[in-house]
Coordinates of C-alpha atoms in Angstrom, one line a residue:
M738 CA -74.0 -16.1 -47.7
P739 CA -75.9 -15.7 -44.5
L740 CA -76.1 -18.8 -42.4
L741 CA -77.8 -17.4 -39.3
T742 CA -79.5 -14.1 -38.4
L743 CA -80.9 -12.4 -35.4
T744 CA -83.4 -9.6 -36.0
N745 CA -84.6 -7.1 -33.3
I746 CA -83.8 -9.5 -30.5
S747 CA -84.7 -8.5 -26.9
L748 CA -84.2 -10.4 -23.7
Q749 CA -84.7 -9.3 -20.1
Y750 CA -83.8 -11.2 -16.9
G751 CA -85.8 -9.6 -14.0
T752 CA -85.2 -5.8 -14.3
H753 CA -81.9 -6.3 -16.2
Q754 CA -82.2 -5.7 -19.9
I755 CA -79.7 -8.1 -21.5
F756 CA -80.5 -7.4 -25.2
D757 CA -82.4 -4.4 -26.5
G758 CA -83.3 -4.9 -30.1
I759 CA -80.1 -6.3 -31.4
D760 CA -79.4 -7.5 -35.0
L761 CA -76.6 -9.9 -36.0
T762 CA -75.8 -11.9 -39.1
I763 CA -73.3 -14.8 -39.3
T764 CA -72.0 -15.5 -42.9
R765 CA -70.1 -18.4 -44.3
G766 CA -66.4 -18.3 -43.3
Q767 CA -66.9 -15.4 -40.9
R768 CA -64.7 -15.2 -37.7
L769 CA -66.8 -13.2 -35.2
G770 CA -65.3 -12.3 -31.8
L771 CA -67.9 -11.4 -29.1
L772 CA -66.7 -8.7 -26.5
G773 CA -68.3 -7.2 -23.5
R774 CA -67.9 -6.8 -19.8
N775 CA -68.4 -9.7 -17.4
G776 CA -72.2 -10.1 -17.1
A777 CA -72.9 -8.2 -20.3
G778 CA -74.5 -11.3 -21.9
K779 CA -71.8 -12.7 -24.2
S780 CA -72.3 -16.4 -23.3
T781 CA -76.1 -15.8 -23.4
L782 CA -75.8 -14.3 -26.9
M783 CA -73.8 -17.3 -28.0
K784 CA -76.4 -19.7 -26.6
L785 CA -79.1 -17.7 -28.3
L786 CA -77.3 -18.0 -31.6
A787 CA -76.9 -21.7 -31.1
G788 CA -80.6 -22.1 -30.4
L789 CA -80.1 -23.0 -26.7
V790 CA -81.8 -19.9 -25.3
Q791 CA -85.1 -18.3 -26.4
A792 CA -85.4 -14.5 -26.7
D793 CA -88.4 -12.5 -25.3
S794 CA -89.0 -11.0 -28.7
G795 CA -87.4 -10.8 -32.2
E796 CA -86.6 -13.5 -34.7
R797 CA -83.9 -16.1 -35.1
W798 CA -83.4 -17.6 -38.5
Q799 CA -81.1 -20.5 -39.4
R800 CA -80.5 -21.6 -43.0
P801 CA -81.8 -25.2 -43.4
S802 CA -79.1 -28.0 -43.2
V803 CA -76.7 -25.7 -41.4
K804 CA -74.8 -27.7 -38.8
L805 CA -73.7 -26.2 -35.5
G806 CA -70.8 -27.3 -33.3
M807 CA -69.8 -26.0 -29.8
L808 CA -66.7 -26.1 -27.7
E809 CA -68.0 -25.5 -24.2
Q810 CA -66.1 -23.3 -21.7
D811 CA -66.0 -26.2 -19.1
L812 CA -63.7 -29.1 -19.7
P813 CA -65.4 -32.5 -20.3
E814 CA -65.7 -34.5 -17.1
A815 CA -63.1 -37.2 -16.3
S816 CA -64.5 -40.6 -17.2
D817 CA -63.4 -44.1 -18.3
A818 CA -64.6 -43.3 -21.8
T819 CA -61.9 -43.5 -24.5
C820 CA -61.1 -40.5 -26.6
F821 CA -62.5 -42.3 -29.6
E822 CA -65.9 -42.7 -27.8
V823 CA -66.0 -39.1 -26.8
V824 CA -65.2 -37.7 -30.2
A825 CA -67.7 -40.1 -31.9
E826 CA -70.4 -38.5 -29.8
G827 CA -70.0 -35.4 -32.0
L828 CA -71.6 -37.4 -34.9
G829 CA -75.0 -37.5 -33.2
E830 CA -77.1 -40.6 -33.1
L831 CA -74.6 -42.8 -35.0
G832 CA -71.8 -41.9 -32.6
P833 CA -72.6 -44.4 -29.8
A834 CA -73.0 -47.2 -32.3
L835 CA -69.5 -46.4 -33.8
A836 CA -68.0 -46.1 -30.3
E837 CA -69.5 -49.5 -29.2
Y838 CA -68.4 -51.2 -32.4
H839 CA -64.9 -49.8 -32.0
H840 CA -64.7 -51.0 -28.4
L841 CA -66.0 -54.5 -29.1
S842 CA -63.8 -55.0 -32.1
M843 CA -60.7 -54.4 -30.0
S844 CA -61.4 -57.3 -27.7
A845 CA -64.4 -59.2 -29.0
T846 CA -65.4 -62.7 -27.7
E847 CA -67.7 -65.2 -29.2
H848 CA -70.4 -63.8 -27.0
D849 CA -70.0 -60.4 -28.7
L850 CA -70.2 -61.6 -32.3
E851 CA -74.0 -61.2 -32.5
R852 CA -73.9 -57.7 -31.1
L853 CA -71.1 -56.8 -33.5
Q854 CA -73.1 -58.1 -36.4
R855 CA -76.1 -55.9 -35.4
L856 CA -73.9 -52.8 -35.0
Q857 CA -72.3 -53.5 -38.4
E858 CA -75.8 -53.4 -40.0
I859 CA -76.7 -50.1 -38.3
I860 CA -73.4 -48.5 -39.3
E861 CA -73.6 -49.7 -43.0
S862 CA -77.2 -48.5 -43.3
S863 CA -76.1 -45.0 -42.3
D864 CA -72.8 -44.7 -44.3
G865 CA -71.1 -45.1 -40.9
W866 CA -67.8 -46.4 -42.2
R867 CA -67.1 -43.1 -43.8
L868 CA -68.0 -41.4 -40.5
Q869 CA -65.7 -43.7 -38.6
Q870 CA -62.8 -42.7 -40.9
K871 CA -63.7 -39.1 -40.1
V872 CA -63.4 -39.7 -36.4
E873 CA -60.0 -41.5 -36.9
A874 CA -58.8 -38.7 -39.2
T875 CA -59.8 -36.0 -36.7
L876 CA -58.0 -37.8 -33.9
T877 CA -54.9 -38.2 -36.0
R878 CA -54.9 -34.5 -37.0
L879 CA -55.1 -33.4 -33.4
N880 CA -52.5 -36.0 -32.3
I881 CA -54.9 -37.7 -29.9
D882 CA -54.6 -41.4 -28.9
G883 CA -58.1 -42.7 -29.4
E884 CA -57.5 -45.6 -26.9
Q885 CA -56.6 -43.3 -24.0
T886 CA -59.3 -42.7 -21.4
L887 CA -60.5 -39.1 -20.7
A888 CA -59.6 -39.5 -17.0
S889 CA -55.9 -40.0 -17.8
L890 CA -55.6 -36.7 -19.6
S891 CA -54.5 -33.3 -18.5
G892 CA -56.7 -30.2 -18.9
G893 CA -55.0 -29.2 -22.2
W894 CA -55.5 -32.7 -23.7
K895 CA -59.1 -32.8 -22.6
R896 CA -59.6 -29.5 -24.4
R897 CA -58.1 -31.1 -27.6
V898 CA -60.6 -34.0 -27.3
A899 CA -63.5 -31.5 -26.8
L900 CA -62.3 -29.6 -29.9
A901 CA -62.1 -32.9 -31.9
K902 CA -65.7 -33.7 -30.8
A903 CA -66.8 -30.2 -32.0
L904 CA -65.0 -30.5 -35.4
V905 CA -65.7 -34.1 -36.3
S906 CA -69.2 -33.3 -37.7
E907 CA -67.6 -30.6 -39.9
P908 CA -70.0 -27.8 -38.6
D909 CA -70.9 -24.8 -40.6
I910 CA -70.7 -22.6 -37.5
L911 CA -68.4 -23.4 -34.6
F912 CA -69.1 -21.8 -31.2
L913 CA -66.1 -21.3 -28.9
D914 CA -66.8 -20.1 -25.3
E915 CA -63.5 -19.1 -23.6
P916 CA -61.5 -21.8 -25.4
T917 CA -58.1 -20.8 -24.0
N918 CA -59.1 -20.9 -20.3
H919 CA -56.6 -23.0 -18.3
L920 CA -54.7 -23.9 -21.5
D921 CA -50.9 -23.6 -21.7
I922 CA -49.2 -21.5 -24.4
P923 CA -48.3 -24.5 -26.7
T924 CA -51.9 -25.7 -26.7
I925 CA -53.2 -22.2 -27.3
E926 CA -50.9 -21.9 -30.3
F927 CA -52.0 -25.4 -31.5
L928 CA -55.6 -24.3 -31.2
E929 CA -54.9 -21.2 -33.2
E930 CA -53.4 -23.3 -36.0
Q931 CA -56.4 -25.6 -36.1
L932 CA -58.9 -22.8 -36.2
K933 CA -57.0 -21.0 -39.0
E934 CA -57.4 -24.2 -41.1
F935 CA -61.1 -24.5 -40.2
R936 CA -63.3 -23.5 -43.2
G937 CA -66.6 -22.9 -41.4
A938 CA -67.7 -19.8 -39.5
I939 CA -66.6 -19.2 -35.9
V940 CA -68.3 -17.3 -33.1
L941 CA -65.8 -16.7 -30.3
V942 CA -65.8 -15.4 -26.7
T943 CA -62.4 -15.0 -25.2
H944 CA -60.4 -12.7 -22.9
D945 CA -57.1 -13.6 -24.7
R946 CA -56.3 -10.6 -26.8
R947 CA -53.6 -12.1 -28.9
F948 CA -55.8 -15.2 -29.6
L949 CA -58.6 -12.9 -30.6
Q950 CA -56.3 -10.8 -32.9
Q951 CA -55.1 -14.0 -34.6
I952 CA -58.6 -15.5 -35.2
A953 CA -61.3 -12.9 -35.5
D954 CA -62.0 -10.8 -38.6
T955 CA -65.2 -9.2 -37.2
I956 CA -65.8 -7.8 -33.7
A957 CA -69.2 -7.5 -32.0
E958 CA -69.3 -5.8 -28.6
L959 CA -72.3 -6.0 -26.2
D960 CA -72.6 -2.6 -24.5
R961 CA -75.6 -1.7 -22.4
G962 CA -77.9 -4.0 -24.2
H963 CA -76.9 -2.9 -27.7
L964 CA -74.5 -4.6 -30.1
K965 CA -71.7 -2.7 -32.0
V966 CA -70.4 -4.6 -35.0
W967 CA -67.0 -3.8 -36.5
K968 CA -65.7 -5.5 -39.6
G969 CA -62.0 -5.8 -39.0
D970 CA -59.5 -7.1 -36.5
Y971 CA -59.4 -6.5 -32.7
R972 CA -56.7 -3.7 -32.9
G973 CA -58.7 -1.8 -35.5
F974 CA -61.8 -2.1 -33.3
L975 CA -60.0 -0.6 -30.3
N976 CA -59.2 2.5 -32.4
Y977 CA -62.9 2.6 -33.6
K978 CA -64.2 2.2 -30.1
E979 CA -62.0 4.9 -28.6
H980 CA -63.2 7.5 -31.1
L981 CA -66.8 6.3 -30.9
E982 CA -66.8 6.8 -27.1
A983 CA -65.3 10.3 -27.4
A984 CA -68.0 11.2 -29.9
E985 CA -70.7 9.8 -27.6
A986 CA -69.4 11.7 -24.6
K987 CA -69.4 14.9 -26.6
A988 CA -72.9 14.4 -27.9
N989 CA -74.2 13.6 -24.4
A990 CA -72.6 16.7 -23.0
E991 CA -74.2 18.9 -25.7
F992 CA -77.6 17.2 -25.0
D993 CA -77.3 17.7 -21.3
K994 CA -76.4 21.4 -21.9
K995 CA -79.5 21.9 -24.0
L996 CA -81.7 20.1 -21.5
A997 CA -80.3 22.3 -18.7
Q998 CA -81.1 25.5 -20.7
E999 CA -84.7 24.3 -21.3
E1000 CA -85.2 23.5 -17.7
V1001 CA -84.1 27.1 -16.8
W1002 CA -86.6 28.4 -19.4
I1003 CA -89.6 26.4 -18.1
R1004 CA -88.9 27.7 -14.5
Q1005 CA -89.0 31.3 -15.5
G1006 CA -91.5 33.7 -13.9
I1007 CA -95.3 34.0 -14.3
K1008 CA -95.1 36.2 -17.4
A1009 CA -92.8 33.8 -19.3
R1010 CA -95.1 30.9 -18.4
R1011 CA -98.2 32.8 -19.8
T1012 CA -96.4 33.3 -23.2
R1013 CA -94.4 30.1 -23.4
N1014 CA -94.5 28.1 -26.6
E1015 CA -96.5 24.9 -26.1
G1016 CA -94.4 23.2 -28.8
R1017 CA -91.3 24.0 -26.8
V1018 CA -92.9 22.5 -23.7
R1019 CA -93.6 19.3 -25.6
A1020 CA -90.0 19.3 -26.9
L1021 CA -88.7 19.6 -23.3
E1022 CA -90.8 16.7 -22.2
A1023 CA -89.4 14.6 -25.1
L1024 CA -85.8 15.7 -24.0
R1025 CA -86.6 14.6 -20.4
K1026 CA -87.9 11.2 -21.6
E1027 CA -84.8 10.7 -23.8
R1028 CA -82.5 11.6 -20.9
S1029 CA -84.2 9.2 -18.5
E1030 CA -83.9 6.3 -21.0
R1031 CA -80.2 6.9 -21.6
R1032 CA -78.2 3.9 -20.4
E1033 CA -75.0 5.2 -19.0
I1034 CA -71.6 3.5 -19.3
T1035 CA -71.0 1.4 -16.2
G1036 CA -68.2 2.8 -14.0
K1037 CA -64.8 1.4 -14.7
A1038 CA -62.9 -0.8 -12.3
S1039 CA -60.5 1.2 -10.1
F1040 CA -58.2 -0.3 -7.6
S1041 CA -54.6 -0.1 -6.3
I1042 CA -52.1 -2.3 -4.5
G1043 CA -51.2 -1.3 -1.0
D1044 CA -47.4 -0.6 -0.7
A1045 CA -45.4 -2.0 2.2
Q1046 CA -41.9 -0.9 3.3
S1047 CA -39.2 -2.0 0.9
S1048 CA -37.8 -5.5 1.2
G1049 CA -34.1 -6.3 1.3
K1050 CA -32.3 -6.0 -2.0
R1051 CA -32.1 -9.8 -2.5
V1052 CA -35.6 -11.3 -2.4
V1053 CA -34.7 -15.0 -2.9
E1054 CA -31.7 -16.9 -3.9
V1055 CA -31.8 -20.5 -5.2
E1056 CA -28.7 -22.7 -5.3
H1057 CA -28.7 -26.1 -7.1
A1058 CA -32.3 -26.8 -6.0
S1059 CA -34.1 -29.9 -7.3
V1060 CA -37.6 -31.0 -6.5
R1061 CA -38.7 -34.7 -6.8
L1062 CA -42.2 -36.0 -6.2
G1063 CA -42.0 -39.8 -5.9
D1064 CA -39.9 -41.1 -8.7
K1065 CA -40.4 -38.0 -10.9
T1066 CA -38.1 -35.0 -11.0
I1067 CA -40.2 -31.9 -11.3
L1068 CA -37.4 -29.2 -11.1
R1069 CA -33.8 -29.9 -11.8
D1070 CA -30.6 -28.0 -10.5
I1071 CA -32.0 -24.5 -10.4
N1072 CA -29.7 -21.5 -9.8
L1073 CA -31.1 -18.0 -9.8
I1074 CA -31.4 -14.8 -7.8
V1075 CA -34.6 -12.6 -7.6
Q1076 CA -33.8 -9.0 -6.6
R1077 CA -36.1 -6.2 -5.3
G1078 CA -38.1 -4.6 -8.1
D1079 CA -37.8 -7.5 -10.5
R1080 CA -41.0 -8.3 -12.5
I1081 CA -40.6 -11.9 -13.5
G1082 CA -43.0 -14.0 -15.6
I1083 CA -43.0 -17.8 -15.3
V1084 CA -44.0 -19.8 -18.4
G1085 CA -44.0 -23.4 -19.4
A1086 CA -46.3 -26.2 -20.5
N1087 CA -49.1 -27.5 -18.2
G1088 CA -47.6 -30.0 -15.9
A1089 CA -44.0 -28.8 -16.4
G1090 CA -43.8 -27.4 -12.8
K1091 CA -44.6 -23.7 -12.9
T1092 CA -46.6 -23.7 -9.6
T1093 CA -44.1 -26.0 -8.0
L1094 CA -41.4 -23.5 -8.9
L1095 CA -43.5 -20.7 -7.5
N1096 CA -44.0 -22.5 -4.2
T1097 CA -40.3 -23.3 -4.0
L1098 CA -39.3 -19.7 -4.5
L1099 CA -41.8 -18.6 -1.8
G1100 CA -40.4 -21.2 0.7
K1101 CA -43.7 -23.1 0.8
L1102 CA -42.0 -26.2 -0.6
T1103 CA -38.6 -27.5 0.6
P1104 CA -36.4 -28.6 -2.3
T1105 CA -35.3 -32.3 -2.3
T1106 CA -31.7 -31.1 -2.9
G1107 CA -30.1 -27.7 -2.9
K1108 CA -30.9 -24.5 -1.0
V1109 CA -33.5 -21.7 -1.1
S1110 CA -32.7 -18.5 0.9
L1111 CA -35.5 -15.9 1.4
G1112 CA -34.5 -12.2 1.8
T1113 CA -35.4 -9.9 4.7
K1114 CA -38.5 -7.7 5.3
L1115 CA -40.7 -9.7 2.8
E1116 CA -44.4 -9.0 2.9
I1117 CA -45.9 -11.3 0.3
A1118 CA -49.4 -11.0 -1.3
Y1119 CA -50.2 -14.3 -3.0
S1120 CA -53.1 -15.4 -5.2
D1121 CA -53.3 -18.9 -6.4
Q1122 CA -55.0 -20.1 -9.6
L1123 CA -57.6 -22.3 -7.7
R1124 CA -58.9 -19.3 -5.7
S1125 CA -58.5 -21.5 -2.6
E1126 CA -58.5 -18.4 -0.3
L1127 CA -62.2 -17.9 -1.0
D1128 CA -64.8 -19.8 1.0
P1129 CA -67.8 -20.5 -1.3
D1130 CA -70.2 -20.3 1.7
M1131 CA -69.1 -16.9 2.8
S1132 CA -70.7 -13.7 1.6
L1133 CA -68.7 -11.5 -0.8
M1134 CA -68.3 -8.8 1.9
D1135 CA -67.1 -11.3 4.5
A1136 CA -64.7 -13.0 2.2
V1137 CA -63.1 -9.7 0.9
C1138 CA -63.4 -7.4 3.9
G1139 CA -63.3 -10.0 6.8
G1140 CA -66.8 -9.1 7.9
Q1141 CA -65.8 -5.5 8.7
S1142 CA -67.7 -2.4 7.5
F1143 CA -64.4 -0.7 6.7
V1144 CA -61.1 -1.7 5.2
E1145 CA -57.8 0.1 5.4
I1146 CA -56.0 0.7 2.1
N1147 CA -52.6 2.5 2.2
G1148 CA -53.4 3.9 5.6
H1149 CA -56.8 5.3 4.7
K1150 CA -60.1 3.7 5.9
R1151 CA -62.6 2.9 3.2
H1152 CA -66.2 1.7 3.5
A1153 CA -66.6 -1.9 2.4
Y1154 CA -69.3 -1.0 -0.1
S1155 CA -67.2 1.8 -1.6
Y1156 CA -64.2 -0.5 -1.9
L1157 CA -66.2 -3.3 -3.5
S1158 CA -67.6 -0.8 -6.0
E1159 CA -64.1 -0.3 -7.3
F1160 CA -64.1 -3.9 -8.4
L1161 CA -67.5 -3.4 -10.2
F1162 CA -69.6 -5.0 -7.4
A1163 CA -72.9 -3.2 -6.8
K1164 CA -74.0 -2.7 -3.1
E1165 CA -76.8 -5.3 -3.4
R1166 CA -74.1 -8.0 -4.4
A1167 CA -72.2 -7.5 -1.1
N1168 CA -74.1 -10.3 0.7
T1169 CA -74.1 -12.7 -2.3
P1170 CA -72.3 -16.1 -1.4
I1171 CA -69.0 -16.5 -3.2
G1172 CA -70.3 -19.8 -4.6
A1173 CA -73.0 -18.0 -6.5
L1174 CA -70.7 -15.6 -8.3
S1175 CA -69.6 -16.0 -11.9
G1176 CA -66.0 -17.0 -12.8
G1177 CA -65.2 -13.4 -13.6
E1178 CA -66.7 -12.1 -10.4
K1179 CA -64.8 -14.7 -8.3
N1180 CA -61.6 -13.6 -9.9
R1181 CA -62.4 -9.9 -9.2
A1182 CA -63.2 -10.9 -5.6
V1183 CA -59.7 -12.6 -5.3
L1184 CA -58.1 -9.4 -6.5
A1185 CA -60.2 -7.3 -4.1
R1186 CA -59.1 -9.5 -1.2
L1187 CA -55.5 -9.6 -2.3
F1188 CA -55.3 -5.8 -2.5
T1189 CA -56.5 -5.2 1.0
Q1190 CA -53.0 -6.5 2.0
T1191 CA -49.9 -4.4 2.1
A1192 CA -47.1 -6.1 0.2
N1193 CA -43.7 -5.6 -1.3
V1194 CA -43.8 -9.0 -3.2
L1195 CA -46.8 -9.6 -5.4
V1196 CA -47.3 -13.2 -6.5
L1197 CA -50.1 -14.0 -9.0
D1198 CA -50.8 -17.5 -10.4
E1199 CA -53.0 -17.4 -13.5
P1200 CA -54.7 -14.0 -12.5
T1201 CA -56.3 -13.4 -15.9
N1202 CA -58.8 -16.3 -16.1
D1203 CA -62.4 -15.0 -16.7
L1204 CA -61.5 -11.3 -16.3
D1205 CA -62.9 -8.9 -18.9
M1206 CA -60.4 -7.0 -21.0
E1207 CA -61.0 -3.7 -19.2
T1208 CA -60.1 -5.2 -15.8
L1209 CA -57.1 -7.0 -17.4
E1210 CA -55.8 -3.7 -18.6
L1211 CA -56.3 -2.0 -15.2
L1212 CA -54.5 -5.0 -13.5
E1213 CA -51.6 -4.5 -16.0
E1214 CA -51.4 -0.8 -15.1
Q1215 CA -51.3 -1.6 -11.3
I1216 CA -48.6 -4.2 -11.7
L1217 CA -46.5 -1.7 -13.7
N1218 CA -47.0 0.9 -10.9
F1219 CA -46.2 -1.5 -8.1
A1220 CA -42.9 -0.6 -6.5
G1221 CA -42.1 -4.0 -5.2
T1222 CA -41.2 -7.4 -6.8
V1223 CA -43.7 -9.3 -9.0
L1224 CA -43.7 -13.0 -9.7
L1225 CA -46.4 -13.9 -12.3
V1226 CA -47.6 -17.2 -13.8
S1227 CA -49.7 -16.7 -16.9
H1228 CA -50.6 -18.2 -20.3
D1229 CA -51.8 -14.8 -21.6
R1230 CA -49.0 -13.8 -23.9
D1231 CA -50.1 -10.1 -24.2
F1232 CA -50.5 -9.8 -20.5
M1233 CA -46.9 -11.1 -20.1
D1234 CA -45.6 -8.7 -22.7
N1235 CA -47.3 -5.7 -20.9
T1236 CA -46.2 -6.6 -17.3
V1237 CA -42.9 -8.5 -17.0
T1238 CA -39.3 -7.6 -17.8
A1239 CA -37.8 -11.1 -17.5
L1240 CA -38.9 -14.7 -17.9
L1241 CA -38.3 -17.9 -16.1
V1242 CA -39.0 -20.7 -18.6
V1243 CA -39.7 -24.1 -17.1
E1244 CA -38.6 -26.7 -19.6
N1245 CA -40.3 -30.1 -20.0
D1246 CA -37.2 -31.8 -18.5
G1247 CA -37.5 -29.7 -15.3
R1248 CA -34.7 -27.3 -16.0
V1249 CA -35.3 -23.5 -15.6
S1250 CA -33.7 -20.9 -17.8
E1251 CA -33.9 -17.2 -17.3
H1252 CA -34.3 -14.7 -20.1
A1253 CA -34.4 -10.9 -20.2
G1254 CA -37.3 -9.1 -21.8
S1255 CA -40.9 -10.0 -22.5
F1256 CA -42.5 -13.1 -23.9
S1257 CA -42.5 -11.7 -27.4
N1258 CA -38.8 -10.8 -27.1
W1259 CA -38.1 -14.4 -26.1
E1260 CA -40.1 -15.7 -29.1
A1261 CA -38.3 -13.3 -31.4
R1262 CA -35.0 -14.9 -30.4
G1263 CA -36.2 -18.2 -31.9
F1264 CA -37.5 -19.9 -28.7
K1265 CA -40.7 -21.8 -28.5
L1266 CA -42.6 -23.7 -25.8
K1267 CA -43.4 -27.4 -26.5
A1268 CA -46.4 -29.2 -25.1
L1269 CA -45.7 -31.8 -22.4
D1270 CA -46.4 -35.3 -23.9
P1271 CA -48.8 -37.1 -21.5
N1272 CA -47.0 -40.4 -22.4
S1273 CA -43.5 -39.1 -21.7
K1274 CA -41.4 -40.9 -19.1
D1275 CA -39.1 -39.3 -16.6
E1276 CA -35.6 -39.5 -18.0
S1277 CA -34.0 -38.3 -14.9
A1278 CA -30.8 -40.3 -15.2
E1279 CA -30.1 -39.0 -18.7
A1280 CA -31.1 -35.4 -18.0
A1281 CA -29.1 -35.4 -14.8
K1282 CA -25.8 -36.2 -16.4
P1283 CA -23.1 -33.6 -15.6
Q1284 CA -22.3 -31.1 -18.3
T1285 CA -18.6 -31.1 -17.5
S1286 CA -16.1 -33.8 -16.7
D1287 CA -15.9 -32.4 -13.1
S1288 CA -19.2 -33.2 -11.5
N1289 CA -18.3 -31.2 -8.4
T1290 CA -18.0 -27.9 -10.3
P1291 CA -21.0 -25.8 -9.5
A1292 CA -23.2 -24.8 -12.3
P1293 CA -23.0 -21.1 -13.2
K1294 CA -25.9 -19.0 -12.0
V1295 CA -28.3 -18.0 -14.7
Q1296 CA -28.3 -14.3 -15.4
A1297 CA -30.8 -12.4 -17.5
S1298 CA -28.1 -10.5 -19.3
N1299 CA -26.5 -13.7 -20.7
A1300 CA -29.4 -16.1 -20.8
A1301 CA -29.5 -15.9 -24.6
A1302 CA -26.1 -15.8 -26.3
P1303 CA -25.8 -12.4 -28.1
A1304 CA -25.6 -12.5 -31.8
T1305 CA -22.1 -11.9 -33.2
K1306 CA -21.9 -8.4 -34.6
R1307 CA -21.3 -8.3 -38.4
K1308 CA -20.5 -5.6 -40.9
L1309 CA -23.5 -4.2 -42.7
S1310 CA -23.7 -4.6 -46.5
Y1311 CA -23.8 -1.5 -48.7
K1312 CA -27.5 -2.1 -49.2
E1313 CA -28.2 -2.4 -45.5
Q1314 CA -26.2 0.8 -44.8
R1315 CA -28.4 2.7 -47.3
E1316 CA -31.5 1.2 -45.7
L1317 CA -30.3 2.3 -42.2
Q1318 CA -29.7 5.8 -43.4
A1319 CA -33.2 6.1 -45.0
L1320 CA -35.1 4.6 -42.0
P1321 CA -35.2 7.8 -39.7
E1322 CA -36.8 9.9 -42.5
Q1323 CA -39.3 7.1 -43.2
I1324 CA -40.2 6.8 -39.5
D1325 CA -40.7 10.6 -39.3
T1326 CA -43.0 10.5 -42.3
L1327 CA -45.1 7.6 -40.9
E1328 CA -45.4 9.4 -37.5
T1329 CA -46.6 12.6 -39.3
Q1330 CA -49.2 10.6 -41.3
I1331 CA -50.5 8.9 -38.2
A1332 CA -50.8 12.2 -36.3
E1333 CA -52.7 13.7 -39.2
L1334 CA -55.1 10.8 -39.5
E1335 CA -55.7 10.7 -35.7
N1336 CA -56.6 14.4 -35.9
V1337 CA -59.1 13.7 -38.6
M1338 CA -60.6 10.9 -36.7
A1339 CA -60.8 13.0 -33.5
E1340 CA -63.4 15.3 -35.2
P1341 CA -67.0 14.5 -33.9
S1342 CA -68.3 14.7 -37.5
F1343 CA -66.0 11.8 -38.5
Y1344 CA -68.3 9.2 -37.1
Q1345 CA -71.3 10.7 -38.8
Q1346 CA -70.0 9.2 -42.1
G1347 CA -71.1 5.7 -43.3
H1348 CA -69.6 2.6 -41.7
D1349 CA -67.5 1.8 -44.8
A1350 CA -65.8 5.2 -44.7
V1351 CA -65.1 5.0 -41.0
Q1352 CA -63.7 1.5 -41.3
A1353 CA -61.5 2.4 -44.2
K1354 CA -59.8 5.3 -42.3
T1355 CA -59.5 3.1 -39.1
Q1356 CA -57.9 0.3 -41.1
A1357 CA -55.6 2.8 -42.7
L1358 CA -54.5 4.0 -39.3
A1359 CA -53.9 0.4 -38.1
D1360 CA -51.8 -0.3 -41.2
L1361 CA -49.7 2.8 -40.7
Q1362 CA -49.1 1.9 -37.1
A1363 CA -48.1 -1.6 -38.0
E1364 CA -45.7 -0.3 -40.7
L1365 CA -44.2 2.1 -38.2
E1366 CA -43.6 -0.7 -35.7
A1367 CA -42.0 -2.8 -38.4
K1368 CA -39.7 0.1 -39.4
M1369 CA -38.7 0.8 -35.8
E1370 CA -37.8 -2.9 -35.3
R1371 CA -35.8 -2.9 -38.5
W1372 CA -34.0 0.3 -37.4
L1373 CA -33.1 -1.3 -34.0
E1374 CA -31.9 -4.5 -35.7
L1375 CA -29.6 -2.7 -38.2
D1376 CA -28.4 0.0 -35.7
S1377 CA -27.3 -2.7 -33.2
N1378 CA -24.7 -4.1 -35.8

């Protein structure tokens, strides 16, 4: 059942056409993911759907009595308001009365009795007691202490409170604008679970590909003012988009060839002009007009990391290092070695000490106990999550290129405008102050500045925030091609999977364990991150107890190869032996089927079919690829025994 529709919507800011006659329908229970490059208009479209922005033309229709809820991209501001009071605001006009009654009832004096009586009357007349129970139930479900003040909470817990505020009114449509920004992995997984249980429709903007894959069942991409809608998950959409772009490129090439031929014809000699077909002339004029109105795909981001001379083989060695801040132990008895060429991801809950670990490894922070030894010939390029290296008052060109007209990349001089264009900055944006850039543009500016440096150690602290998916994929590619050492802090699980070969897991008690493989490999071995309890106390004494009777015995160094105890090999059962023998043939069959289907989908005529036929084939391809992946994993599992 349609809850909200947009019909022939157009919107223009200055000379920039944001929407060009788009249509969209939100139905009950739908999970819609909005995609598009930074600046394409995703947040504007969400605000338009929510009724917060008016279009230049077109129609917005909302079914009567449909309730809307929104989880804003920005965290709620720190204040002395309690979580109960903030969540109650989601109930509208009755919320403040419930919040005030709740506050007074906790510590009422005789002076407050008259006010309590008046609040009770207001609440009873509006069925407020049922709504109060709804607030308390929502707080309980999200494990939030209603009496805590917002100012006392971390970013992840503030996000939980904001979600509770959005959910308490039980909206029919929930709008989520970059809900995973600055959240740790446990909180992201918690948010996924809550949204899977939510019965209303969801409209979602996110750069987190795994989160999008888990939640969305429909994808809508804003591209050059138009909206492409795909009914299916994110991975299926990627296949659809790849073939659609190939078909578009081929159609454009054929069109341009025909236009070029007609231009040659119109410029023939005097005899040809006397006898030319006037209908053909009018057709040429129409071709010219159509070509001038074509909106080309914006150039792709393109950048590379400057390579320095190789560092020494040992980049950093840590021996029995602990870091205490005041009475709290942040990191405890760390022993590890980082070698040249390692690509290490650092994960942990917010507040566990990931950035502290990073600063300790870089020698920026001296451990309270223990020793950190840096290697030789290190040239470090470091980007922190707060973008502190960017002065908001400086222009983009000055901040990135140091005010110079040319920058030197890998020994070659590049004009500043040309270099900035590789990060999707138009020439006219060069003198824009950093403070006026969007979040995604600021992050691209950080990368642009970072990659003007030569380095053999690349350190990135939360590099994925606000980046569009295309730039994310390019950054992944550059990290993989980087010949030096990479230290990376991120909560983006797919980004970790695609870039690192080992993990440093910062536990909530301050210990650090090392594990070989990607984040998904680590999860597959049964590990899971836990959120840091904001009310937890430092149990340093208990956690610091020696693990052996001889406290002077040094703890063994953590090695990636033995971080997780290998499973004991066992003899396969008869059934498993038969399964192992059959798997290679099954894998070959699946690979053949996938290749045949990809050949069919590569034909230009394939996308001239109806949407349902295209979607069925694309979904079939996605199913075959998933089955092949499962068969490969099973074969590896059985073959290792």
